[in-house]
Coordinates of C-alpha atoms and ligand atoms in Angstrom, one line a residue:
M1 CA 106.5 34.4 124.8
K2 CA 103.4 36.4 125.4
S3 CA 102.8 37.5 129.0
R4 CA 100.3 35.6 131.1
Q5 CA 98.0 38.6 131.2
T6 CA 98.0 38.9 127.4
V7 CA 97.2 35.2 127.1
L8 CA 94.4 35.4 129.6
Q9 CA 92.8 38.4 127.9
N10 CA 92.9 36.6 124.5
I11 CA 91.8 33.2 125.8
S12 CA 89.0 33.7 128.4
G13 CA 85.6 33.7 126.9
K14 CA 87.0 33.3 123.4
A15 CA 86.3 30.7 120.6
F16 CA 89.0 28.6 118.9
D17 CA 89.2 25.9 116.2
L18 CA 90.9 23.7 118.7
C19 CA 91.5 23.6 122.4
I20 CA 94.2 21.3 123.7
I21 CA 93.9 20.1 127.3
G22 CA 97.4 19.2 128.7
G23 CA 100.7 20.9 128.1
G24 CA 103.1 17.9 128.4
A25 CA 105.1 16.7 125.4
V26 CA 102.1 15.4 123.5
G27 CA 99.8 18.4 124.1
A28 CA 102.6 20.8 123.3
A29 CA 103.5 18.9 120.1
C30 CA 99.8 18.8 119.0
A31 CA 99.7 22.6 119.6
V32 CA 102.7 23.2 117.3
D33 CA 101.5 20.9 114.6
A34 CA 97.9 22.4 114.6
R35 CA 99.2 26.0 114.7
L36 CA 101.6 25.4 111.8
R37 CA 98.7 24.0 109.8
G38 CA 96.9 27.3 110.3
L39 CA 94.4 26.4 113.1
N40 CA 93.4 28.9 115.8
V41 CA 94.6 27.0 118.9
A42 CA 94.5 27.4 122.7
L43 CA 96.7 25.2 124.9
I44 CA 95.6 24.8 128.6
E45 CA 97.9 23.2 131.2
A46 CA 96.8 22.6 134.8
G47 CA 100.3 22.8 136.3
D48 CA 103.4 23.8 134.5
F49 CA 104.3 22.9 130.9
G50 CA 106.1 19.5 131.2
G51 CA 105.5 19.5 134.9
A52 CA 104.1 16.0 135.0
T53 CA 105.5 12.9 133.2
S54 CA 107.3 14.9 130.5
S55 CA 110.1 16.1 132.8
S56 CA 110.4 12.7 134.6
A57 CA 111.8 10.7 131.7
T58 CA 115.2 8.9 131.6
K59 CA 115.8 11.4 128.8
I60 CA 116.7 8.8 126.2
I61 CA 115.6 9.1 122.6
H62 CA 115.2 5.5 121.6
G63 CA 113.3 2.7 119.9
G64 CA 113.4 0.7 123.1
V65 CA 115.9 -2.2 123.3
R66 CA 113.7 -3.9 125.9
Y67 CA 110.5 -3.5 123.9
L68 CA 112.3 -5.1 120.9
E69 CA 113.3 -8.1 123.1
Q70 CA 109.7 -8.4 124.2
A71 CA 108.4 -8.1 120.6
L72 CA 110.8 -10.9 119.5
K73 CA 109.9 -13.1 122.5
D74 CA 106.2 -12.7 122.1
F75 CA 106.1 -12.5 118.3
D76 CA 104.1 -9.3 118.9
P77 CA 103.7 -7.2 115.8
K78 CA 102.3 -4.3 117.9
E79 CA 105.5 -4.1 119.9
Y80 CA 107.6 -4.4 116.8
H81 CA 105.7 -1.5 115.2
V82 CA 106.3 0.7 118.3
V83 CA 110.0 0.1 118.1
V84 CA 110.3 0.8 114.3
R85 CA 108.2 4.0 114.6
A86 CA 110.3 5.3 117.5
L87 CA 113.5 4.6 115.7
R88 CA 112.3 6.7 112.8
E89 CA 111.3 9.5 115.1
R90 CA 114.6 9.3 117.0
V91 CA 116.4 11.1 114.1
R92 CA 113.7 13.8 113.7
M93 CA 113.9 14.5 117.4
L94 CA 117.6 14.9 117.2
D95 CA 117.5 17.1 114.1
N96 CA 114.7 19.4 115.2
A97 CA 116.3 20.7 118.4
P98 CA 120.1 20.1 118.2
H99 CA 120.8 22.3 121.3
L100 CA 118.7 20.0 123.5
T101 CA 119.7 16.7 122.1
Q102 CA 122.8 14.6 121.4
K103 CA 123.8 11.1 120.3
L104 CA 124.8 8.9 123.1
E105 CA 126.7 5.6 123.1
F106 CA 125.5 2.8 125.5
L107 CA 127.5 -0.1 126.7
V108 CA 125.9 -3.3 127.8
P109 CA 128.4 -5.0 130.1
S110 CA 128.5 -8.8 129.9
Y111 CA 129.8 -11.5 132.2
S112 CA 129.1 -14.6 130.0
W113 CA 129.7 -15.3 126.3
L114 CA 126.2 -16.6 125.9
N115 CA 125.0 -13.2 127.1
V116 CA 127.3 -11.3 124.7
A117 CA 125.9 -13.4 121.8
Y118 CA 122.3 -12.8 122.8
I119 CA 122.8 -9.0 123.3
D120 CA 124.8 -8.7 120.1
I121 CA 122.2 -10.4 117.9
G122 CA 119.4 -8.3 119.5
L123 CA 121.3 -5.1 118.9
K124 CA 122.0 -6.1 115.3
I125 CA 118.3 -6.5 114.8
Y126 CA 117.8 -3.0 116.4
D127 CA 120.3 -1.5 113.9
W128 CA 118.6 -3.3 111.0
L129 CA 115.1 -2.1 112.0
A130 CA 116.4 1.5 112.1
G131 CA 117.5 1.1 108.5
S132 CA 118.5 4.5 107.1
A133 CA 117.6 6.1 110.5
R134 CA 120.5 4.1 112.1
I135 CA 122.8 6.4 114.1
S136 CA 125.9 4.1 114.3
P137 CA 126.3 0.3 114.2
S138 CA 126.4 -1.8 117.4
K139 CA 129.6 -3.7 118.1
F140 CA 131.4 -5.8 120.6
V141 CA 133.9 -4.0 122.9
N142 CA 136.6 -6.2 124.6
R143 CA 137.2 -6.3 128.3
E144 CA 140.2 -4.0 128.3
E145 CA 138.5 -1.3 126.3
T146 CA 135.2 -1.7 128.3
L147 CA 137.2 -1.1 131.6
R148 CA 139.0 1.9 130.0
R149 CA 135.7 3.5 129.3
M150 CA 134.0 2.4 132.5
P151 CA 136.7 1.9 135.1
G152 CA 134.2 1.6 137.9
L153 CA 132.7 -1.7 136.6
K154 CA 132.9 -4.9 138.6
R155 CA 135.9 -6.7 137.1
D156 CA 135.4 -10.3 138.2
G157 CA 134.2 -12.4 135.2
L158 CA 133.7 -9.4 132.9
I159 CA 134.1 -10.5 129.3
G160 CA 133.4 -7.1 127.6
S161 CA 130.4 -5.2 126.5
V162 CA 128.2 -4.6 123.5
E163 CA 128.0 -1.0 122.3
Y164 CA 125.1 0.6 120.6
C165 CA 123.9 4.2 119.9
D166 CA 120.7 6.1 120.8
G167 CA 120.0 9.7 121.6
Q168 CA 119.7 11.8 124.8
F169 CA 117.7 15.0 125.4
D170 CA 116.7 17.6 128.0
D171 CA 113.1 16.6 128.4
A172 CA 111.8 19.6 130.4
R173 CA 113.5 22.2 128.1
Y174 CA 112.4 20.2 125.0
N175 CA 108.8 20.6 126.3
L176 CA 109.3 24.3 126.8
A177 CA 110.9 24.7 123.3
L178 CA 107.7 23.1 121.8
V179 CA 105.5 25.6 123.8
E180 CA 107.7 28.5 122.8
T181 CA 107.6 27.5 119.1
F182 CA 103.8 27.3 119.4
D183 CA 103.6 30.7 121.1
R184 CA 106.0 32.4 118.6
N185 CA 103.9 31.1 115.7
G186 CA 100.8 32.9 117.1
G187 CA 99.4 30.2 119.5
L188 CA 98.0 30.9 123.0
A189 CA 99.4 28.8 125.8
L190 CA 98.4 29.1 129.4
N191 CA 100.0 27.2 132.4
H192 CA 98.5 26.9 135.9
A193 CA 95.0 26.7 134.5
R194 CA 93.0 23.5 135.0
V195 CA 90.1 22.3 132.9
T196 CA 87.5 21.4 135.5
S197 CA 84.4 20.5 133.5
L198 CA 83.1 20.4 129.9
S199 CA 79.8 21.4 128.5
F200 CA 77.9 20.5 125.3
D201 CA 75.7 22.1 122.7
S202 CA 72.1 20.9 122.0
T203 CA 73.3 18.0 119.9
G204 CA 75.5 16.7 122.7
K205 CA 78.7 17.9 121.0
L206 CA 81.4 19.2 123.2
S207 CA 81.5 23.0 122.9
T208 CA 83.0 24.6 126.0
A209 CA 85.6 24.0 128.7
Q210 CA 85.5 25.6 132.1
V211 CA 88.9 26.5 133.3
A212 CA 90.1 27.4 136.8
D213 CA 93.1 29.7 136.9
Q214 CA 95.2 28.1 139.7
L215 CA 96.9 31.4 140.5
S216 CA 94.2 34.0 140.6
K217 CA 91.6 31.4 141.6
Q218 CA 89.2 32.8 139.0
S219 CA 87.3 30.8 136.5
F220 CA 86.5 31.4 132.8
S221 CA 85.4 29.4 129.8
I222 CA 86.8 28.6 126.4
D223 CA 84.7 27.6 123.3
A224 CA 86.2 25.4 120.6
T225 CA 85.0 23.4 117.6
V226 CA 87.3 20.5 118.6
F227 CA 88.9 19.5 121.9
V228 CA 91.9 17.3 122.3
N229 CA 92.6 15.5 125.6
A230 CA 96.4 15.2 125.9
T231 CA 96.5 14.9 129.7
G232 CA 98.8 11.9 129.9
P233 CA 98.1 10.0 133.1
A234 CA 95.0 12.1 133.7
A235 CA 93.4 11.2 130.4
D236 CA 90.7 9.0 131.9
S237 CA 89.5 11.8 134.2
V238 CA 89.1 14.2 131.2
R239 CA 87.4 11.4 129.2
R240 CA 84.9 11.0 132.0
M241 CA 84.2 14.7 132.0
A242 CA 82.9 14.1 128.4
A243 CA 81.3 10.7 129.1
P244 CA 81.0 9.8 132.8
A245 CA 80.2 6.1 132.2
I246 CA 83.1 5.5 129.9
P247 CA 85.4 2.6 131.0
R248 CA 89.0 3.4 132.0
R249 CA 91.7 2.9 129.3
L250 CA 94.9 3.7 131.2
R251 CA 97.1 1.8 133.6
L252 CA 99.7 3.9 135.4
S253 CA 103.2 2.8 136.2
K254 CA 105.5 4.9 138.4
G255 CA 109.1 5.2 137.4
A256 CA 111.7 6.7 139.8
H257 CA 115.3 7.9 139.1
V258 CA 118.1 8.9 141.4
V259 CA 120.8 11.4 140.5
L260 CA 124.4 10.8 141.7
P261 CA 127.7 12.7 141.4
M262 CA 129.6 11.5 138.3
Q263 CA 132.5 10.5 140.5
V264 CA 130.7 7.4 141.7
F265 CA 131.0 5.9 138.2
P266 CA 133.0 8.0 135.9
T267 CA 132.0 7.4 132.3
E268 CA 131.2 9.4 129.1
Q269 CA 128.9 6.6 127.9
A270 CA 125.7 5.2 129.3
M271 CA 125.4 1.8 130.8
L272 CA 122.4 -0.4 130.2
I273 CA 122.0 -3.1 132.8
P274 CA 120.3 -5.8 130.8
K275 CA 118.4 -7.7 133.5
T276 CA 117.1 -6.3 136.8
D277 CA 115.6 -8.5 139.5
D278 CA 112.1 -7.7 138.2
G279 CA 113.1 -8.7 134.6
R280 CA 113.5 -5.2 133.1
V281 CA 116.5 -3.1 132.1
L282 CA 118.1 -0.2 134.1
F283 CA 120.0 2.7 132.8
A284 CA 123.0 4.6 134.3
V285 CA 123.4 7.7 132.1
P286 CA 125.8 10.6 132.2
W287 CA 123.6 13.6 132.3
R288 CA 125.0 17.2 132.4
G289 CA 127.7 16.3 134.8
R290 CA 125.7 13.9 136.9
L291 CA 124.9 10.2 136.7
L292 CA 121.1 9.5 136.2
V293 CA 120.1 6.1 137.3
G294 CA 116.7 4.5 136.8
T295 CA 114.1 3.4 136.5
T296 CA 111.6 1.4 138.6
E297 CA 108.2 0.2 137.6
T298 CA 105.4 0.1 140.2
E299 CA 101.7 0.3 139.4
V300 CA 100.0 3.4 140.9
Q301 CA 96.5 4.9 140.8
P302 CA 95.4 8.2 139.4
G303 CA 96.0 11.0 141.9
D304 CA 98.8 9.1 143.8
E305 CA 101.7 11.3 144.8
L306 CA 104.8 10.6 142.7
Y307 CA 108.0 10.8 144.8
V308 CA 111.2 8.9 145.0
T309 CA 110.8 6.6 148.1
Q310 CA 113.3 4.8 150.3
E311 CA 112.2 1.6 148.6
D312 CA 112.9 3.1 145.1
V313 CA 116.4 4.1 146.4
E314 CA 117.1 0.6 147.7
F315 CA 115.9 -1.1 144.5
I316 CA 117.9 1.2 142.1
L317 CA 121.1 1.2 144.1
G318 CA 120.8 -2.6 144.6
Q319 CA 120.6 -3.2 140.9
L320 CA 123.4 -0.7 140.1
N321 CA 125.7 -2.1 142.8
N322 CA 125.5 -5.5 141.1
Y323 CA 127.7 -4.0 138.4
L324 CA 130.0 -1.6 140.3
A325 CA 133.4 -2.3 141.9
T326 CA 132.7 0.1 144.7
P327 CA 129.0 0.2 145.8
V328 CA 127.1 3.4 145.9
T329 CA 125.4 4.4 149.2
P330 CA 122.1 6.3 149.6
D331 CA 123.9 9.3 151.2
Q332 CA 125.7 10.0 147.9
I333 CA 122.3 10.7 146.2
V334 CA 122.0 14.4 145.3
A335 CA 118.5 14.5 143.7
G336 CA 115.9 12.3 142.1
F337 CA 112.5 12.4 140.4
A338 CA 109.5 10.2 139.6
G339 CA 106.7 10.2 137.1
A340 CA 103.8 8.0 135.9
R341 CA 103.9 6.3 132.5
P342 CA 100.4 6.5 131.0
L343 CA 100.0 3.0 129.5
V344 CA 97.0 2.0 127.4
S345 CA 95.5 -1.3 128.4
T346 CA 92.0 -2.5 129.3
D347 CA 93.3 -5.8 130.8
E348 CA 93.6 -5.1 134.5
F349 CA 95.5 -8.4 135.1
E350 CA 98.3 -7.6 132.5
S351 CA 101.6 -6.6 134.2
T352 CA 102.4 -3.0 133.4
K353 CA 105.9 -4.2 132.5
K354 CA 104.4 -6.0 129.5
I355 CA 102.1 -3.4 128.2
A356 CA 103.2 -2.0 124.8
R357 CA 104.3 1.6 124.8
D358 CA 102.0 2.2 121.9
D359 CA 99.6 5.1 121.6
V360 CA 95.9 5.2 120.9
I361 CA 93.6 8.0 119.5
E362 CA 90.0 7.7 120.6
I363 CA 87.1 9.8 119.4
E364 CA 84.3 9.7 121.9
P365 CA 81.3 9.2 119.6
T366 CA 78.7 11.6 121.2
S367 CA 80.8 14.5 122.4
G368 CA 83.5 14.3 119.8
L369 CA 86.3 14.6 122.4
I370 CA 89.6 13.3 120.9
S371 CA 91.9 11.7 123.4
I372 CA 95.5 10.8 122.6
M373 CA 96.9 8.3 125.1
G374 CA 100.0 6.3 125.8
G375 CA 103.2 6.5 123.7
K376 CA 106.6 7.8 124.7
W377 CA 108.6 11.0 124.5
T378 CA 110.4 9.7 121.4
T379 CA 107.2 9.4 119.5
H380 CA 105.5 12.7 120.7
R381 CA 105.8 14.3 117.3
A382 CA 104.4 11.4 115.4
M383 CA 101.5 11.1 117.9
A384 CA 100.7 14.8 117.4
E385 CA 100.8 14.4 113.6
D386 CA 98.3 11.5 113.8
T387 CA 96.1 13.5 116.2
I388 CA 96.0 16.7 114.2
D389 CA 95.1 14.6 111.1
V390 CA 92.0 13.4 113.0
V391 CA 91.3 17.0 114.2
E392 CA 91.4 18.3 110.6
K393 CA 88.9 15.6 109.6
S394 CA 86.6 16.6 112.5
L395 CA 86.8 20.2 111.3
G396 CA 85.9 19.1 107.8
R397 CA 89.2 20.3 106.5
V398 CA 91.3 18.4 103.9
S399 CA 94.3 17.1 105.9
G400 CA 97.3 19.0 104.7
S401 CA 100.9 17.8 104.8
C402 CA 102.4 17.6 108.3
P403 CA 104.7 20.6 108.9
T404 CA 106.6 19.4 111.9
R405 CA 108.8 16.6 110.5
H406 CA 111.5 19.0 109.7
H407 CA 110.5 22.0 111.7
V408 CA 113.4 23.3 113.9
L409 CA 112.2 24.3 117.4
Y410 CA 112.7 27.7 119.0
G411 CA 116.3 28.2 120.2
S412 CA 117.7 25.9 117.6
E413 CA 117.4 28.1 114.5
G414 CA 120.9 29.0 113.5
W415 CA 122.4 27.2 116.5
T416 CA 125.7 25.4 116.1
I417 CA 127.8 23.3 118.5
G418 CA 130.3 26.3 118.6
H419 CA 127.6 28.8 119.7
W420 CA 128.9 28.9 123.3
Q421 CA 132.3 30.0 122.1
E422 CA 130.6 33.0 120.3
L423 CA 128.9 33.8 123.6
V424 CA 132.3 33.8 125.4
S425 CA 133.8 36.2 122.8
T426 CA 130.8 38.4 122.4
Y427 CA 129.9 38.8 126.1
N428 CA 133.2 38.0 127.7
V429 CA 131.7 35.4 130.0
A430 CA 133.2 32.2 131.5
G431 CA 133.2 29.1 129.4
D432 CA 131.2 27.0 131.8
L433 CA 128.4 29.6 132.0
A434 CA 128.3 30.0 128.2
R435 CA 128.2 26.3 127.5
R436 CA 125.4 25.8 130.0
L437 CA 123.3 28.7 128.7
S438 CA 123.8 27.6 125.1
L439 CA 122.7 24.0 125.8
K440 CA 119.7 25.1 127.8
F441 CA 118.4 28.0 125.8
G442 CA 120.1 27.7 122.4
T443 CA 120.3 31.0 120.6
A444 CA 118.0 32.6 123.2
A445 CA 121.1 32.6 125.5
N446 CA 122.1 35.8 123.7
D447 CA 118.9 37.5 125.1
I448 CA 119.9 36.4 128.6
L449 CA 123.4 37.8 128.3
N450 CA 122.0 41.0 126.8
L451 CA 120.1 41.5 130.1
V452 CA 123.5 41.4 131.9
K453 CA 124.9 43.9 129.5
Q454 CA 122.1 46.3 130.5
D455 CA 122.4 45.5 134.3
E456 CA 125.6 44.1 135.5
S457 CA 124.1 42.9 138.8
L458 CA 122.1 40.3 136.8
G459 CA 125.4 38.5 136.2
Q460 CA 125.6 37.4 139.8
R461 CA 125.2 33.7 140.6
I462 CA 122.1 32.5 142.5
I463 CA 124.0 29.6 144.1
S464 CA 127.6 29.8 145.1
E465 CA 128.8 26.5 143.6
H466 CA 127.0 26.6 140.2
P467 CA 127.2 29.0 137.2
I468 CA 123.6 30.0 137.3
I469 CA 123.0 33.7 137.1
R470 CA 120.2 36.1 138.1
A471 CA 119.6 37.0 134.5
E472 CA 118.4 33.5 133.7
V473 CA 115.7 33.8 136.4
V474 CA 114.6 37.2 135.1
Y475 CA 114.5 35.8 131.5
V476 CA 112.4 32.7 132.3
I477 CA 109.9 34.8 134.2
R478 CA 109.6 37.4 131.4
E479 CA 109.8 35.1 128.4
E480 CA 108.9 31.6 129.5
L481 CA 105.8 32.0 131.7
A482 CA 107.6 30.8 134.9
M483 CA 105.2 31.6 137.7
T484 CA 106.5 29.7 140.7
I485 CA 109.9 28.9 142.3
E486 CA 109.6 25.3 141.1
D487 CA 108.8 26.4 137.5
V488 CA 112.1 28.3 137.6
L489 CA 114.3 25.8 139.4
A490 CA 113.0 22.6 138.1
R491 CA 111.8 22.8 134.4
R492 CA 113.5 26.0 133.2
L493 CA 116.9 26.0 134.9
G494 CA 117.2 22.3 135.8
V495 CA 118.6 22.9 139.3
Q496 CA 116.1 20.8 141.1
F497 CA 116.9 17.8 139.0
Y498 CA 120.6 18.3 139.7
T499 CA 120.8 19.1 143.4
W500 CA 118.0 19.2 145.8
R501 CA 120.0 21.0 148.5
G502 CA 121.3 23.5 145.9
A503 CA 117.7 24.2 144.7
R504 CA 116.7 24.8 148.3
E505 CA 119.6 27.2 148.7
A506 CA 118.6 29.1 145.6
A507 CA 114.9 29.4 146.7
A508 CA 115.2 32.7 148.5
A509 CA 117.0 34.5 145.6
V510 CA 114.5 33.1 143.0
G511 CA 111.6 34.0 145.3
A512 CA 112.8 37.6 145.6
I513 CA 113.2 38.0 141.8
L514 CA 109.8 36.4 141.1
G515 CA 108.3 38.8 143.7
A516 CA 109.9 41.8 142.1
E517 CA 108.9 40.8 138.5
L518 CA 105.3 39.7 139.3
G519 CA 104.5 42.3 141.9
W520 CA 104.2 40.0 144.9
D521 CA 104.2 41.5 148.4
H522 CA 106.7 40.5 151.1
E523 CA 104.2 38.0 152.6
Q524 CA 103.6 36.2 149.4
T525 CA 107.3 36.0 148.5
Q526 CA 108.1 34.7 152.0
S527 CA 105.4 32.1 152.0
S528 CA 106.4 30.9 148.5
V529 CA 110.0 30.5 149.6
N530 CA 108.9 28.6 152.8
A531 CA 106.6 26.3 150.8
Y532 CA 109.4 25.4 148.4
V533 CA 111.9 24.8 151.1
S534 CA 109.4 22.5 152.9
Y535 CA 108.8 20.7 149.6
I536 CA 112.5 20.0 149.1
N537 CA 112.9 18.8 152.7
R538 CA 109.9 16.5 152.1
L539 CA 111.6 15.1 149.0
L540 CA 114.7 14.4 151.0
D541 CA 112.7 12.8 153.9
L542 CA 110.7 10.5 151.6
A543 CA 113.8 9.3 149.9
G544 CA 115.4 8.7 153.3
L545 CA 118.2 11.2 152.8
P546 CA 119.7 13.6 155.3
R547 CA 118.5 17.2 154.9
E548 CA 122.1 18.5 155.0
T549 CA 125.1 17.0 153.1
S550 CA 126.9 14.6 155.4
G551 CA 129.9 13.6 153.2
P552 CA 132.5 15.7 151.4
A553 CA 131.0 18.0 148.8
S554 CA 131.2 16.5 145.3
A555 CA 132.9 18.4 142.4
K556 CA 130.4 20.7 140.7
P557 CA 130.6 20.7 136.9
A558 CA 128.0 22.3 134.6
L559 CA 124.3 21.6 135.0
Ligands
LIG601 C1 110.0 7.1 134.6 C2 109.8 7.4 133.2 C3 110.8 7.4 132.3 C4 110.6 7.6 130.9 N1 111.7 7.6 130.1 C5 111.5 7.8 128.8 C6 112.6 7.9 127.9 O1 113.7 7.9 128.3 N2 112.3 8.1 126.6 C7 111.0 8.2 126.1 O2 110.9 8.3 124.9 N3 110.0 8.2 126.9 C8 110.1 8.0 128.2 N4 109.1 8.0 129.1 C9 107.7 8.2 128.6 C10 107.4 9.7 128.4 O3 108.0 10.5 129.4 C11 105.9 9.9 128.3 O4 105.4 9.1 127.4 C12 105.5 11.4 128.0 O5 106.2 12.3 128.7 C13 104.0 11.6 128.2 O6 103.7 12.9 127.8 P1 102.2 13.4 127.9 O7 102.2 14.7 127.3 O8 101.3 12.4 127.4 O9 101.9 13.4 129.5 P2 102.3 14.5 130.6 O10 103.7 15.0 130.5 O11 101.9 13.9 131.9 O12 101.4 15.7 130.3 C14 100.0 15.8 130.6 C15 99.7 17.1 131.1 O13 98.3 17.3 131.2 C16 98.1 18.1 132.3 N5 96.7 18.0 132.8 C17 96.1 16.9 133.5 N6 94.8 17.2 133.7 C18 94.5 18.4 133.2 C19 93.4 19.2 133.2 N7 92.2 18.8 133.8 N8 93.5 20.5 132.6 C20 94.6 20.9 132.1 N9 95.7 20.2 132.0 C21 95.7 18.9 132.6 C22 99.1 17.7 133.4 O14 99.3 18.7 134.3 C23 100.3 17.4 132.5 O15 101.2 18.4 132.4 C24 109.3 7.8 130.5 C25 108.2 7.9 131.4 C26 108.5 7.7 132.7 C27 107.3 7.8 133.7

């Protein structure tokens, strides 16, 4: 990707066809779509790309089994439409970035025949709605086979399970792949730059955004013919920059996940717990050698901090333990994360659990600000397609055909499942490292290993127990606009989502490399490391976990 300095030079004070505010899944997808249609586009992100909701997902590519149940119960065509659209997008998301996605089988364990019948019929409808976009048909799995696949399940009264198939993806890296695709097609993307206010021409039409660079603390402006507000949970605040009296459209719902060692519940398939105490579903999903369990649903307000709390831990483990032969305890948790779902609803009394995960495009009549709100990760591409159709109309262009339905993202061109073996033979590296690099970076993994070829010291690990090497850190700073320790360890390398204590251990090495690459002095390097260590300690404290591991260390497979 272009360096931050190059982007800043080409963005500040310049004019664009389109300025997109927000670099999460939706903003990044809008940027790719608009750029591939030939528009001159700037993408501005306040924090890091994917640093808000888009790296806090359960990482499932799905139509939404729960939303289908709700649609059927409520006879709600809106919910039904959301499920069908997401099922169609599921296949596109899998096809467009194979190195970051995979099909995943889910088992729904059942302890009553009535329940088996109910779930089986529901999933047959799910299959039917998917039509030709179906991945594989759902089916009943008997008790013996269910226990063979999930030996940690509670046995008493177990009848069997119903199996169905959805997809799984690396949300943070998918977001980055979108930004990289945008950049490599000539787009300009800037992170750590917040839009602080908007200004208008003499007719009241939005013409300029003021942007505060969060790193240099300098401000600049960007002119554009059209502005898209893709700020997820912050959409109302940007809408009010354009029209201060406008009513709120979003309700925010926090969802938390905990990450556990795979040994607590060994399985290659995901488990869907069909009914939690608050009437939702909960997932326990194998995720890169860990078990990801979530999520919760609690209403929050804009600006609230989003952390995994002790209460979240109690709720999640409580629901999970209803299904396990050996209960999991909080001290086994190794990491966690939380995000806010941006849900579109004007009804302040409607439960967030019932709000459809639909999306809405709004054009503010005076300023012309286009806001895209709501939706899910699975539908990000379709949301972008609809938004850029509206942008083209605003620009007076004839809407062309959408280029993103079959556009393979950066890192996936030419990538095959056997790519990691090529890395092993070409670069003579260990299989676990090659596999991890191939799944995180796709074909760009070759560029990382070429760095090691030039400088052997870059092959050293940054944490003793995991195959993560210094070259990856150098690569993401030079090529992926990583500007902070968290940018590196969370979104780009995934360490923070895998092991909080491991991420804290890696902070000093990553801080030193960032300092050397970005020209920080000793004081800045040290204060960045200290701040990150305090941040991880705070995450542990808020979740009620000890700062140091108490029990025996778990096995450490690939990230
Ligand atoms: C707990 C949880 C689990 C989920 N699981 C799934 C799942 O398994 N599958 C699925 O399909 N979906 C899932 N979702 C939904 C999905 O994650 C979201 O719909 C999606 O990530 C929203 O993307 P976004 O781009 O709209 O928002 P965000 O990712 O929040 O992006 C908005 C961006 O705008 C930036 N921004 C805000 N204000 C400004 C400003 N003034 N200037 C510049 N930038 C600004 C923010 O920093 C942020 O990065 C889940 C959501 C949650 C919360």
